Amino acid sequence: CALPIYRRVAEAGFAATDAGRAAMAEMDRIQHRIRDLETGLAARPSGNLAELRLKIALLSLDGQLRPEFEAGVLADAMRLLAAREKG
């Protein structure tokens, strides 16, 4: 969560100006947009191994799949594995 960043920004007085508040509002808007994109990506089934790898890379933080996406990615991988085993 980016809350510690907002706290540090506020403590530095960045939010004391109109420009600072506008910048914080834009950062918040961008953060929500990223969250929406991630949620949409997580909900979309991967069509092949390359898409699954890309999904894992995009939903990871510092090379570790984020916990909120683990179950969905695992289900996606198991679905692809079952399809591959079928033929």
Short mmCIF file of C-alpha atoms in Angstrom, two decimals:
data_model
loop_
_atom_site.label_atom_id
_atom_site.label_comp_id
_atom_site.label_asym_id
_atom_site.label_seq_id
_atom_site.Cartn_x
_atom_site.Cartn_y
_atom_site.Cartn_z
CA CYS A 1 0.00 0.00 0.00
CA ALA A 2 1.31 3.50 -0.79
CA LEU A 3 0.02 5.00 2.46
CA PRO A 4 3.51 5.43 4.00
CA ILE A 5 4.50 7.46 0.93
CA TYR A 6 1.50 9.78 1.40
CA ARG A 7 2.36 10.12 5.07
CA ARG A 8 5.96 11.08 4.30
CA VAL A 9 4.79 13.53 1.64
CA ALA A 10 2.36 15.13 4.09
CA GLU A 11 5.01 15.32 6.80
CA ALA A 12 7.31 17.10 4.37
CA GLY A 13 4.63 19.74 3.80
CA PHE A 14 4.12 18.81 0.17
CA ALA A 15 0.35 18.86 0.63
CA ALA A 16 0.43 22.42 1.92
CA THR A 17 0.32 23.95 -1.56
CA ASP A 18 -2.23 23.76 -4.37
CA ALA A 19 0.40 22.27 -6.67
CA GLY A 20 1.32 19.69 -4.04
CA ARG A 21 -2.30 18.71 -3.46
CA ALA A 22 -2.86 18.44 -7.21
CA ALA A 23 0.20 16.21 -7.55
CA MET A 24 -1.02 13.99 -4.69
CA ALA A 25 -4.47 13.73 -6.29
CA GLU A 26 -2.86 12.70 -9.58
CA MET A 27 -0.71 10.08 -7.80
CA ASP A 28 -3.86 8.73 -6.18
CA ARG A 29 -5.66 8.59 -9.53
CA ILE A 30 -2.73 6.72 -11.08
CA GLN A 31 -2.57 4.30 -8.16
CA HIS A 32 -6.29 3.49 -8.56
CA ARG A 33 -5.87 3.02 -12.32
CA ILE A 34 -2.98 0.61 -11.76
CA ARG A 35 -5.06 -1.33 -9.25
CA ASP A 36 -7.94 -1.54 -11.76
CA LEU A 37 -5.59 -2.81 -14.48
CA GLU A 38 -4.06 -5.40 -12.16
CA THR A 39 -7.49 -6.62 -11.05
CA GLY A 40 -8.62 -6.94 -14.66
CA LEU A 41 -5.47 -8.80 -15.63
CA ALA A 42 -5.82 -11.17 -12.70
CA ALA A 43 -9.43 -11.95 -13.67
CA ARG A 44 -8.62 -12.68 -17.32
CA PRO A 45 -7.68 -16.32 -17.98
CA SER A 46 -4.30 -16.89 -19.62
CA GLY A 47 -4.58 -18.46 -23.05
CA ASN A 48 -1.13 -20.05 -23.07
CA LEU A 49 2.11 -20.37 -21.11
CA ALA A 50 3.52 -17.10 -22.47
CA GLU A 51 0.46 -15.18 -21.27
CA LEU A 52 0.68 -16.89 -17.88
CA ARG A 53 4.34 -15.90 -17.54
CA LEU A 54 3.51 -12.33 -18.48
CA LYS A 55 0.64 -12.27 -15.97
CA ILE A 56 2.94 -13.54 -13.22
CA ALA A 57 5.57 -10.93 -14.06
CA LEU A 58 3.06 -8.08 -14.06
CA LEU A 59 1.37 -9.16 -10.83
CA SER A 60 4.64 -9.64 -8.97
CA LEU A 61 6.57 -7.31 -6.73
CA ASP A 62 10.35 -7.72 -6.59
CA GLY A 63 10.04 -11.11 -8.30
CA GLN A 64 7.49 -12.48 -5.82
CA LEU A 65 3.89 -13.05 -6.86
CA ARG A 66 1.76 -10.85 -4.64
CA PRO A 67 -0.40 -12.83 -2.19
CA GLU A 68 -3.68 -11.32 -3.38
CA PHE A 69 -3.12 -12.85 -6.83
CA GLU A 70 -1.66 -16.26 -5.87
CA ALA A 71 -4.89 -18.29 -5.87
CA GLY A 72 -6.06 -16.96 -9.23
CA VAL A 73 -2.70 -17.50 -10.92
CA LEU A 74 -2.44 -21.02 -9.48
CA ALA A 75 -5.93 -21.84 -10.78
CA ASP A 76 -4.94 -20.44 -14.18
CA ALA A 77 -1.76 -22.56 -14.24
CA MET A 78 -3.65 -25.71 -13.22
CA ARG A 79 -6.23 -25.08 -15.96
CA LEU A 80 -3.48 -24.71 -18.58
CA LEU A 81 -1.71 -27.82 -17.30
CA ALA A 82 -4.90 -29.88 -17.47
CA ALA A 83 -5.56 -28.68 -21.02
CA ARG A 84 -2.02 -29.55 -22.04
CA GLU A 85 -2.27 -33.02 -20.54
CA LYS A 86 -5.51 -33.64 -22.45
CA GLY A 87 -3.82 -33.09 -25.73
#
